[in-house]
Coordinates of C-alpha atoms in Angstrom, one line a residue:
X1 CA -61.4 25.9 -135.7
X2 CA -58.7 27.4 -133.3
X3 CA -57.3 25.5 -130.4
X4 CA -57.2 26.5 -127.1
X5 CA -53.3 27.6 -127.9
X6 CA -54.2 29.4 -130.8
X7 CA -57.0 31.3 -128.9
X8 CA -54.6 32.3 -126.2
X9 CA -52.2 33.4 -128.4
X10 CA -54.7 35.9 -130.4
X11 CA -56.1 36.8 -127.1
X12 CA -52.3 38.0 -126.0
X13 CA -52.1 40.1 -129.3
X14 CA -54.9 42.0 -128.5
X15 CA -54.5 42.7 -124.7
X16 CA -50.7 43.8 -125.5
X17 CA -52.1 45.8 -128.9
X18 CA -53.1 48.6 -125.7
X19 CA -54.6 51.4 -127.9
X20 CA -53.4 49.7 -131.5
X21 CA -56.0 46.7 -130.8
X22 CA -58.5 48.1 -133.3
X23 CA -56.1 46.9 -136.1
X24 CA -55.9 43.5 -135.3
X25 CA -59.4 42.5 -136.5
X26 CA -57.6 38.7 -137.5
X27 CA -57.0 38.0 -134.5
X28 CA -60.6 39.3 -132.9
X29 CA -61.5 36.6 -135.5
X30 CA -60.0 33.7 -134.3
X31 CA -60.7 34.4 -131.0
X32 CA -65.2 35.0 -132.9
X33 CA -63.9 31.5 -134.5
X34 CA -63.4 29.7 -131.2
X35 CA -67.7 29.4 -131.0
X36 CA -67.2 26.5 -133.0
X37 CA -64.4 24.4 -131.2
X38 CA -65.1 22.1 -128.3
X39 CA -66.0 22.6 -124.5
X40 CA -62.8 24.3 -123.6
X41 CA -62.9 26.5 -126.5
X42 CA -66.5 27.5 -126.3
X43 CA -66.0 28.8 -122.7
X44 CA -62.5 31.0 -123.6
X45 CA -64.5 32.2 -126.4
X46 CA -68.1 33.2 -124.2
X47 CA -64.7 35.3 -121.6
X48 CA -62.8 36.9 -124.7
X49 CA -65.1 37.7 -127.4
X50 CA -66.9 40.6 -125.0
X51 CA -63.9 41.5 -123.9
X52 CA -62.4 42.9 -127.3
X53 CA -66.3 43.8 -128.7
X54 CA -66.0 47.6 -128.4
X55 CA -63.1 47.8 -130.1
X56 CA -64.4 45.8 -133.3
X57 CA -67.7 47.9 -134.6
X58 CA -67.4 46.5 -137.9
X59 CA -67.1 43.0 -136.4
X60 CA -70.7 43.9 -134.1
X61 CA -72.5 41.8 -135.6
X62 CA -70.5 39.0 -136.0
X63 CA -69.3 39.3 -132.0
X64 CA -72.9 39.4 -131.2
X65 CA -74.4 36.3 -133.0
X66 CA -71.2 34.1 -132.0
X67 CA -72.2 35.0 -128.3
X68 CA -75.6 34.4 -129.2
X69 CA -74.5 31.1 -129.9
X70 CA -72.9 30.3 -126.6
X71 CA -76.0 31.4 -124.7
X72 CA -77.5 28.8 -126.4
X73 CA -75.1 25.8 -126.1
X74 CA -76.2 22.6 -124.9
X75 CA -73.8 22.3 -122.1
X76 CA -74.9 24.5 -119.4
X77 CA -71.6 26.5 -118.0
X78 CA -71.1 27.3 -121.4
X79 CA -74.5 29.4 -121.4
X80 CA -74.1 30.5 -117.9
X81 CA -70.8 32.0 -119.1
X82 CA -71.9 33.5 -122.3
X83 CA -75.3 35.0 -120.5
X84 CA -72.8 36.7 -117.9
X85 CA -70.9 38.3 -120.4
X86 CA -73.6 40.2 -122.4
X87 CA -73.9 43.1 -121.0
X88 CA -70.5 44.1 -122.2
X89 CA -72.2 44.3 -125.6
X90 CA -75.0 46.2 -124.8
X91 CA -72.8 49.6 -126.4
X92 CA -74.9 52.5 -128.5
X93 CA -77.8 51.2 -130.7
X94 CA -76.5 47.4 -129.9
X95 CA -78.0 48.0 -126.4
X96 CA -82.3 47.0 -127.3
X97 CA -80.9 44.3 -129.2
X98 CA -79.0 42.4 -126.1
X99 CA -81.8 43.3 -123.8
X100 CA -84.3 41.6 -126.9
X101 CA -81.7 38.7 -126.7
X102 CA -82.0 38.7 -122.5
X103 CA -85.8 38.9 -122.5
X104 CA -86.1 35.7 -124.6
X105 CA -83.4 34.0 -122.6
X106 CA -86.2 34.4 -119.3
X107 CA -87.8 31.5 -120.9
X108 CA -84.6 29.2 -118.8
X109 CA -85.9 26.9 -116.7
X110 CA -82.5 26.7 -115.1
X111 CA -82.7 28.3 -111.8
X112 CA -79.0 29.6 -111.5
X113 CA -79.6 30.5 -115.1
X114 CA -82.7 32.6 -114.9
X115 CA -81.2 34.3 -112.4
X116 CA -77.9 35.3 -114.1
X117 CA -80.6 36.6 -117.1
X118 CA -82.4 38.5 -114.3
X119 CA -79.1 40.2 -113.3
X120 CA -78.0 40.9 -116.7
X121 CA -81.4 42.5 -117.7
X122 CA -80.8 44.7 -114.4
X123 CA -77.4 45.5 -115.2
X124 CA -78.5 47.1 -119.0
X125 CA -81.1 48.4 -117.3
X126 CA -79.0 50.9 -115.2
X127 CA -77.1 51.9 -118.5
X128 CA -80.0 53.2 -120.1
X129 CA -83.7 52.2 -119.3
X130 CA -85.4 53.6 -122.1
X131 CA -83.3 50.8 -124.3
X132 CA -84.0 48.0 -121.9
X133 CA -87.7 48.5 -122.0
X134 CA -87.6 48.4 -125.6
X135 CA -86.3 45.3 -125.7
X136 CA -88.7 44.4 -123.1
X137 CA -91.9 45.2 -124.2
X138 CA -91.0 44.4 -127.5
X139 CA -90.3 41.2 -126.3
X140 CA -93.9 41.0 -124.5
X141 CA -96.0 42.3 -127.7
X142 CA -94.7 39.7 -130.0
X143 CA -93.0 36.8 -128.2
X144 CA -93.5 33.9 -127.1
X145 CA -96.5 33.1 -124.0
X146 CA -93.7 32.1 -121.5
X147 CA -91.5 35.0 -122.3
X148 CA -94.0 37.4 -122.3
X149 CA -95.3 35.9 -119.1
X150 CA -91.8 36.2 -117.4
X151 CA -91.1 39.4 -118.9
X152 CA -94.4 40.7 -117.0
X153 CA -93.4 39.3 -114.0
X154 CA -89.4 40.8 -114.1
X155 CA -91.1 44.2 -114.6
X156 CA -93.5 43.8 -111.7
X157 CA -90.7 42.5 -109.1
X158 CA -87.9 44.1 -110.0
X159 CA -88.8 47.7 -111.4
X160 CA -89.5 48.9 -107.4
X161 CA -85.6 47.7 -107.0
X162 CA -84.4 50.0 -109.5
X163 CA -83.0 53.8 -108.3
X164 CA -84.1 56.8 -108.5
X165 CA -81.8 58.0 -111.3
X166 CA -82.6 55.4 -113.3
X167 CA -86.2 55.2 -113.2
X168 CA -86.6 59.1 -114.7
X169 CA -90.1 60.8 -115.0
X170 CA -89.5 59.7 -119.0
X171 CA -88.4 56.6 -118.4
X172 CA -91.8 56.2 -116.2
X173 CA -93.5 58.0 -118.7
X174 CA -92.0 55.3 -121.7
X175 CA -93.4 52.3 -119.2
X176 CA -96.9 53.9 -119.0
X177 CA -97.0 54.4 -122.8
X178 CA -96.3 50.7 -123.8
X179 CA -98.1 49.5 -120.9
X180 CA -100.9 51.2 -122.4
X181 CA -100.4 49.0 -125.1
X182 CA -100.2 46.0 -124.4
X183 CA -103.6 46.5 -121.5
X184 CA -105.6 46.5 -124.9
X185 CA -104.9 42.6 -125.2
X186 CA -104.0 40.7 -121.9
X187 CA -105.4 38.3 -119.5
X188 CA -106.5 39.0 -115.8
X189 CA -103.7 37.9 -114.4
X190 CA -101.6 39.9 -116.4
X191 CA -103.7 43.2 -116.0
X192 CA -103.0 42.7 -112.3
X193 CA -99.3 42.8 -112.7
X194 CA -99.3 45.6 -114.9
X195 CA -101.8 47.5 -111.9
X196 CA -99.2 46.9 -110.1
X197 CA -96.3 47.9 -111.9
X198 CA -98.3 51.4 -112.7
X199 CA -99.4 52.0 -109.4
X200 CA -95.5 51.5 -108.5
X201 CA -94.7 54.5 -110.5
X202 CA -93.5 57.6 -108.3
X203 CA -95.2 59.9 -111.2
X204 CA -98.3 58.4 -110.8
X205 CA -98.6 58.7 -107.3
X206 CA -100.3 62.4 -107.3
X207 CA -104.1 62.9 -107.3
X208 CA -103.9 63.1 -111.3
X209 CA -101.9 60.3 -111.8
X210 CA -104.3 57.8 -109.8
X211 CA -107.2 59.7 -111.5
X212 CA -105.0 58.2 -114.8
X213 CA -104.9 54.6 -113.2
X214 CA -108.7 55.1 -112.6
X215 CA -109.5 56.0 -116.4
X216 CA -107.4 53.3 -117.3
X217 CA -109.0 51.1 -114.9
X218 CA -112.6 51.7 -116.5
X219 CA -111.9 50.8 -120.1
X220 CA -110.6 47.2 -119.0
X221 CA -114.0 46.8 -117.1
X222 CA -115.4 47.9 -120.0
X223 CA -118.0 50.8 -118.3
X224 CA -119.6 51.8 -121.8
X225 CA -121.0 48.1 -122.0
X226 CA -124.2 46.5 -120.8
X227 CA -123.0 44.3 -118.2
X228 CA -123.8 40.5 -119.2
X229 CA -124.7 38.7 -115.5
X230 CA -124.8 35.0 -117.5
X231 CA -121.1 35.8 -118.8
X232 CA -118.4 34.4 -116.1
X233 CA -115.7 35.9 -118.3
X234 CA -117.4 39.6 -118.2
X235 CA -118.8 39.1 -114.4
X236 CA -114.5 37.8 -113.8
X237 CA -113.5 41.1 -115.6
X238 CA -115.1 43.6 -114.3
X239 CA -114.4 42.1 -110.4
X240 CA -110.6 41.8 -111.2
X241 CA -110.8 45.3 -112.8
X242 CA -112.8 46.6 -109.6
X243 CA -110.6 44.9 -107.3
X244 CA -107.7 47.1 -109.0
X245 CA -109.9 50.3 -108.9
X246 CA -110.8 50.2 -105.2
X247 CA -107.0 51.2 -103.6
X248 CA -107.1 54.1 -105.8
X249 CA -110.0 55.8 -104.3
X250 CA -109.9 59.1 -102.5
X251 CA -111.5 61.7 -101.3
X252 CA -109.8 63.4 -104.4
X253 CA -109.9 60.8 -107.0
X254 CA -113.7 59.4 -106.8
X255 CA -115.8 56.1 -107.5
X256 CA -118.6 57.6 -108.5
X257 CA -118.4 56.1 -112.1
X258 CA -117.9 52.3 -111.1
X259 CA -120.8 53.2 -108.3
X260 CA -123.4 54.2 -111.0
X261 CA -122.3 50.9 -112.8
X262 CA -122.9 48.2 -109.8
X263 CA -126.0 50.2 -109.0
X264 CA -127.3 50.2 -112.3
X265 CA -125.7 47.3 -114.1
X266 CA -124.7 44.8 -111.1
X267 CA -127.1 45.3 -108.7
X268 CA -130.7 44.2 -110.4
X269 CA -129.1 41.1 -111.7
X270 CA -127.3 40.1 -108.4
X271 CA -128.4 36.5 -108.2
X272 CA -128.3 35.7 -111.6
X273 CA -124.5 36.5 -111.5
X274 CA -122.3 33.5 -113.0
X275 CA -118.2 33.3 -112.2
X276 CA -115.6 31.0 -113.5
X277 CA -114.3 31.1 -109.5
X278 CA -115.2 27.8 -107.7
X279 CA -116.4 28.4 -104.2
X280 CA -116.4 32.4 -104.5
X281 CA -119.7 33.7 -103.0
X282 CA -120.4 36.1 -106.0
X283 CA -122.9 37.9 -104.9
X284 CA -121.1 38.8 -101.6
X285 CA -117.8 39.7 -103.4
X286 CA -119.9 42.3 -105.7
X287 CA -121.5 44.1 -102.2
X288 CA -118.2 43.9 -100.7
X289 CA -116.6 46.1 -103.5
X290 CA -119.6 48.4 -103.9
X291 CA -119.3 48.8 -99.9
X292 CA -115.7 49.7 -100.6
X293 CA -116.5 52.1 -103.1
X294 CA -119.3 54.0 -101.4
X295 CA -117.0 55.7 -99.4
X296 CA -115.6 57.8 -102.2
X297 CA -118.1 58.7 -104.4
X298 CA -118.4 62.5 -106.0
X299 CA -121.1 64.5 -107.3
X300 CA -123.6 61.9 -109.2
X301 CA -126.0 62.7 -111.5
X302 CA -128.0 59.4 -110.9
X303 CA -127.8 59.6 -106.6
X304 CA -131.3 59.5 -106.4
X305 CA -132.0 56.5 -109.3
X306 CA -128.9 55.1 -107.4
X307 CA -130.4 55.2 -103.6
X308 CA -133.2 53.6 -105.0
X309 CA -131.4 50.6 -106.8
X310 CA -129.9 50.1 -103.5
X311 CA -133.0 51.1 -101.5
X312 CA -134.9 48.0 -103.2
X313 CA -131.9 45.1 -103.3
X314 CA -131.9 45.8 -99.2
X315 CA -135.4 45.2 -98.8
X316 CA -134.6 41.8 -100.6
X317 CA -132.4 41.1 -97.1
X318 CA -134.5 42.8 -94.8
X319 CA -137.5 40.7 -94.1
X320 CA -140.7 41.2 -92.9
X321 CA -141.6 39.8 -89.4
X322 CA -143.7 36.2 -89.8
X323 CA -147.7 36.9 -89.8
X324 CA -148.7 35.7 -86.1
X325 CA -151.5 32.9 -86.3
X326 CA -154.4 33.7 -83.6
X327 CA -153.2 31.5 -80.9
X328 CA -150.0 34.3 -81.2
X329 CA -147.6 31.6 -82.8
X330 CA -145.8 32.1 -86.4
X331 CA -148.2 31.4 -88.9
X332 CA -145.3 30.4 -91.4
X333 CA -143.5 27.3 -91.1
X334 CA -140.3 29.0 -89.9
X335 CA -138.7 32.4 -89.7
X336 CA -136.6 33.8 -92.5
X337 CA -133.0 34.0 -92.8
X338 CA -131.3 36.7 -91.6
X339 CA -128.2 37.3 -94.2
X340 CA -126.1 39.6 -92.3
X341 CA -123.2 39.5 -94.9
X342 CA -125.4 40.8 -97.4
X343 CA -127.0 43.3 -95.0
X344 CA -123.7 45.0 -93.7
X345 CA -122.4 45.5 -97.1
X346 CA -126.1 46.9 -98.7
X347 CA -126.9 48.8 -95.3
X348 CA -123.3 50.7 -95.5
X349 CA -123.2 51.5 -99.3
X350 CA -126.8 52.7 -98.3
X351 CA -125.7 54.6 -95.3
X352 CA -122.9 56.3 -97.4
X353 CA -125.3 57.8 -100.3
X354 CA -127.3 58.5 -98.2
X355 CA -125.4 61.2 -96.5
X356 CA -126.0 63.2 -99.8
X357 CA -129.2 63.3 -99.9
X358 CA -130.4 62.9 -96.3
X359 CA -133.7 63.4 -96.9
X360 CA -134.3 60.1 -99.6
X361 CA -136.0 58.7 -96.5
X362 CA -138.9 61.3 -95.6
X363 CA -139.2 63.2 -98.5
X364 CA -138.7 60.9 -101.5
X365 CA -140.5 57.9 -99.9
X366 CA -144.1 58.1 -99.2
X367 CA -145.3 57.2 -96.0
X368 CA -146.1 53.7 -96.5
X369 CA -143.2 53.0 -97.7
X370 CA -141.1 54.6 -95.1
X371 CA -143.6 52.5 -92.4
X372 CA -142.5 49.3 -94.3
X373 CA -138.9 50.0 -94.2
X374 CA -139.2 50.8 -90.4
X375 CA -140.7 47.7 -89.5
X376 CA -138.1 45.7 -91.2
X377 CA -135.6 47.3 -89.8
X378 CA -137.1 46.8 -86.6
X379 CA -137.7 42.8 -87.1
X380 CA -134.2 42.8 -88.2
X381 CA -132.7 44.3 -84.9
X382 CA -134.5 42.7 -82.7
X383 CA -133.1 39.0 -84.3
X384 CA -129.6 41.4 -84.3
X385 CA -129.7 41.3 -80.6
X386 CA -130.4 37.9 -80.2
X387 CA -127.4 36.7 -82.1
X388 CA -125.1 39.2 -80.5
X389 CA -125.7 38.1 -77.3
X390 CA -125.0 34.3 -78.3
X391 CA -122.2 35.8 -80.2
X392 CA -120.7 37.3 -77.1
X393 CA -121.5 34.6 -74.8
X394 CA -119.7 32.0 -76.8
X395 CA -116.4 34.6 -77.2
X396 CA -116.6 35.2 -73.3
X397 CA -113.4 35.1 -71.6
X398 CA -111.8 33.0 -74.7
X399 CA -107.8 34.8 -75.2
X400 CA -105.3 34.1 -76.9
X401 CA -105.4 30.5 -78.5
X402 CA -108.7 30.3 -78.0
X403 CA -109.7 33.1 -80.4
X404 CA -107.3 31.4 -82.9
X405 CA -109.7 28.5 -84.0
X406 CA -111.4 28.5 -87.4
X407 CA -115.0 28.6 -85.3
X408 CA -113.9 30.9 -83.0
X409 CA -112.4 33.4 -85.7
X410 CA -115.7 33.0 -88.0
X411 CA -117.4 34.3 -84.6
X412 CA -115.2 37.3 -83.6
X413 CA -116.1 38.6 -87.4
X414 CA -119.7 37.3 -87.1
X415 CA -119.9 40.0 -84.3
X416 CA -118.2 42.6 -86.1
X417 CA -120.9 42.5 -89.0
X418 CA -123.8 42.5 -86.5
X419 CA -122.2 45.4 -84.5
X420 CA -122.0 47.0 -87.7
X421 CA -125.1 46.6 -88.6
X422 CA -126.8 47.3 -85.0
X423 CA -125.0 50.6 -85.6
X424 CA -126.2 51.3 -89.1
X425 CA -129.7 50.9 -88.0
X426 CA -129.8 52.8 -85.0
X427 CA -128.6 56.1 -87.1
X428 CA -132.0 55.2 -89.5
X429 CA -134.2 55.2 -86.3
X430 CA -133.6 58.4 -86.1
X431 CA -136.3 61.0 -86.8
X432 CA -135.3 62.1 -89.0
X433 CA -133.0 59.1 -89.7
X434 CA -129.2 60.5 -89.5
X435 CA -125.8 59.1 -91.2
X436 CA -123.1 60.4 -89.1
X437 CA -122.1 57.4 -87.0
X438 CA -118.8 55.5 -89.1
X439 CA -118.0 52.2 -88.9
X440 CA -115.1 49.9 -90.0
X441 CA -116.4 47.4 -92.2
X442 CA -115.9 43.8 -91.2
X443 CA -113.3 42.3 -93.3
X444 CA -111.1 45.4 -93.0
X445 CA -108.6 46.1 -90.8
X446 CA -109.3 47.9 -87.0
X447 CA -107.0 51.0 -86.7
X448 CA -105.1 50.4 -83.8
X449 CA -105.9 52.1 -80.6
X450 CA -103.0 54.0 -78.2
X451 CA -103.4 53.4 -74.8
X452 CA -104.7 55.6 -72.5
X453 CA -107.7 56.9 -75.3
X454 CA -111.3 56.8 -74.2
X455 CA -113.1 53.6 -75.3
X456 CA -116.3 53.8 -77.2
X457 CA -119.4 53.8 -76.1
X458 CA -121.5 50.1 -76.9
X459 CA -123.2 51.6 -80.5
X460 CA -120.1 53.0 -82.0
X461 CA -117.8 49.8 -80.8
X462 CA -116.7 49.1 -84.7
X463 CA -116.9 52.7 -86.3
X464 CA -113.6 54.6 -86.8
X465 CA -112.7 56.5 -84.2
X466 CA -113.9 60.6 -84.6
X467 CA -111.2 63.1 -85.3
X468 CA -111.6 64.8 -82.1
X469 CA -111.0 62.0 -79.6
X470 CA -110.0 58.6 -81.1
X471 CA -112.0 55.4 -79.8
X472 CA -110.7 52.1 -78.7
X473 CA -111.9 48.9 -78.3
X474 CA -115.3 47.8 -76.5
X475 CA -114.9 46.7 -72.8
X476 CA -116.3 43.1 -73.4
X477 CA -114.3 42.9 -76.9
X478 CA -110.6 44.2 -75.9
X479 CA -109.8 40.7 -75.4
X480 CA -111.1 39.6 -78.6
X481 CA -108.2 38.3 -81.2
X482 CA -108.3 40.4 -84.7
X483 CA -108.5 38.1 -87.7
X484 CA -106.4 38.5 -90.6
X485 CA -108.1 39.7 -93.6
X486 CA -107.0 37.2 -95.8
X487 CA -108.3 33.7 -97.4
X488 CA -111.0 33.1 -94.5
X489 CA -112.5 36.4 -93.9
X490 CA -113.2 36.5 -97.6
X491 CA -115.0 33.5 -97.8
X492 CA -117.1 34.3 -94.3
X493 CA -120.1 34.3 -96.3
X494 CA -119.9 30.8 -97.4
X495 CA -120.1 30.0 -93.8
X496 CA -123.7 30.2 -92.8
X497 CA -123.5 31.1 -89.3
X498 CA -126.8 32.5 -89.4
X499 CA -128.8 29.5 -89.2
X500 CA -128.2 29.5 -85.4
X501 CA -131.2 32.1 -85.2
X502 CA -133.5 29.9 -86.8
X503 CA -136.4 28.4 -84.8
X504 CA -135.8 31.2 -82.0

């Protein structure tokens, strides 16, 4: 084993050798030798061994594994050191091999480390992509759990930091190929990350590209498939797929597929839906998708099977008034729950169908049916009203801090829903019953308003403003704070602010 002496020495021939350093492979070997010394050794070795690589090609291998070594040393400056260094071997066909070696070094659970890995893997990266992702995915097909977890994770976060240049329409087209790939076996966390990874991709941004995402999308969620409601794992797939599928809708890129599937598949087994998520309201999730999704729906064979699917699971939430006993009172013990929740979502999936084929109501429906439907609706509004006005009495002249509380904020998108709603059903009152009003649904985000626009009238307070003249905000609800649409608003319909019609 050299000595530190002997390693300067050899490390002097070489650096004077200018151009003639190729012919001095004993030397280059002493200074390969030095892996094996002590501390002090190990760390000249991890500077000079890269240094001198490229002149050695015979030697590659040798070079490689001795640094190999050093990134793998017990004392941890000697790694650091070593993991620095590597990409001055990643040269020619060597390069996939050092970003291999970098991948599995993610597995660190040294911060400073993982982070000198992370830099390293960046740094290859800009040298040539296409070789770094080989080493990558290769990495994340057939290594370990943790380094194929962190691997994920380094192409998800740091992929959107990478230029222009270097992220070329092949290179983007190389990351969609193996990402193809690996989607045929991964968890749901990890098909998330790789969503996002895709949907990063500037090539994949055109109308064709998110129709690609879309495809892709399906055959996770596994469309071909009867849907299993008693499954968690199937019901947690196709949400988590859905969830993925739902920013990628357009007016050019449609829904109409997953539609067809939650009206056929989801919809007539909507309470006997099982999920793996503790405390998720299941069956609220599920409309709150298909809500989302309504919106962009194309030309569909099934609208008329579909209308009805959704047609029948509203009636489920639209109750019939109480029969009145003689003396006038409820015959029934107590009035039925009013699940507005449910009711936004089903009314506005409705609503949004219905626009294409406008007539469902009058000239599919018979006559008792449409009478049925009409008294429902009207029971329904008239509680609606009840609960707005308690609604808006209990938010009156609260600002500010006020509005901030976890009862206050469950209120402010309780009235939202039952705007919504009050809405919805005023367009179906019509005769004939019209879908032209638009509305913002409740746990999404109000488009902001600039001053000096027209307000809205009282029935189209929470649509979206019309092209022609933009809306603002309501008198009575300009003061009115705007929850977040985060962790609470999503679990709104565990909260069962509803009850405070009962007994009215």
């Amino acid at each position: 084993m050299p000595s530190v002496e002997e390693l300067y020495r050899n490390y002097g021939i070489l650096a004077d050798a200018t151009e003639q350093v190729g012919q001095h492979k004993d030397a280059y070997q002493v200074i390969l030798d030095g892996v094996k010394g002590g501390t002090k050794e190990k760390r000249l070795a991890a500077q000079f061994i890269p240094k001198f690589f490229k002149h050695f090609p015979e030697l590659a291998d040798s070079a490689i594994n001795a640094q190999l070594d050093l990134c793998e040393d017990e004392d941890v400056s000697i790694r650091r050191q070593a993991i620095k260094e590597l990409p001055q071997f990643a040269t020619g066909e060597n390069l996939p091999r050092v970003a291999d070696i970098l991948t599995q070094l993610l597995q660190t659970d040294d911060s400073a480390e993982f982070n000198l890995v992370n830099n390293a893997l960046l740094s290859i990266f800009k040298m040539d992509a296409k070789g770094t992702l080989g080493g990558l995915f290769s990495q994340i097909l057939q290594g370990e759990d943790i380094v194929r977890e962190r691997a994920i994770k380094f192409l998800s976060t740091k992929l959107k930091t990478l230029p222009d240049e270097v992220l070329t329409k092949e290179v983007e087209e190389l990351i969609l190929t193996e990402s193809k790939k690996v989607l045929e076996d991964v968890t749901g966390e990890e098909f998330v990350l790789f969503m996002k990874i895709l949907s990063g991709l500037k090539s994949l941004q055109t109308v064709s590209g998110r129709q690609q995402l879309v495809e892709l999308v399906a055959e996770q969620a596994d469309l071909e498939q009867t849907f299993n409601p008693s499954d968690p794992d199937c019901v947690d797939r196709l949400l988590q797929c859905t969830r993925q599928a739902v920013p990628l809708f357009s007016k050019n890129v449609h829904s109409t597929r997953f539609v067809t599937y939650f009206c056929e598949q989801v919809l007539p087994n909507l309470s006997s839906l099982t999920t793996p998520v503790e405390g998720l309201d299941i069956q609220l999730e599920v409309l709150k998708l298909l809500a989302e999704m309504s919106s962009f729906c194309g030309d569909m064979e099934k609208l008329e099977t579909n209308l009805r699917k959704l047609f029948d699971k509203l009636l489920e939430y639209m109750p019939l008034p109480p029969e009145e006993a003689e003396n006038g009172e409820n015959a029934g013990n107590e009035e039925p729950k009013l699940q507005f929740s449910y009711v936004e979502c089903l009314l506005y999936s409705f609503h949004q169908l219905g626009r294409k084929l406008p007539d469902f109501l009058t000239a599919k429906l018979n006559a008792e049916k449409l009478k049925d439907f009409k008294i429902r609706l009207q029971y329904f509004a008239r509680g609606l009203q009840v609960y707005i006005r308690q609604l808006r009495l209990a938010l009156q002249g609260k600002t500010g801090e006020a509005l901030k509380t976890e009862e206050n904020k469950i209120k402010v998108v309780a009235l939202k829903i039952t705007n919504n709603i009050n809405v919805l059903i005023k367009d179906l009152f019509h005769i004939p019953p019209s879908y032209k009003s638009t509305v913002t649904l409740s746990w999404k985000p109000v488009q902001k308003v600039e001053i000096g626009q027209k307000r809205a009238n009282e029935d189209t307070t929470s649509g979206s403003p019309p092209k022609k003249s933009p809306a603002g905000p309501k008198r009575d609800a300009r003061q009115i704070y705007n929850p977040p649409s985060g962790k609470y608003s999503s679990n709104l319909g565990n909260f069962n602010y509803e009850r405070s019609l009962q007994g009215k």
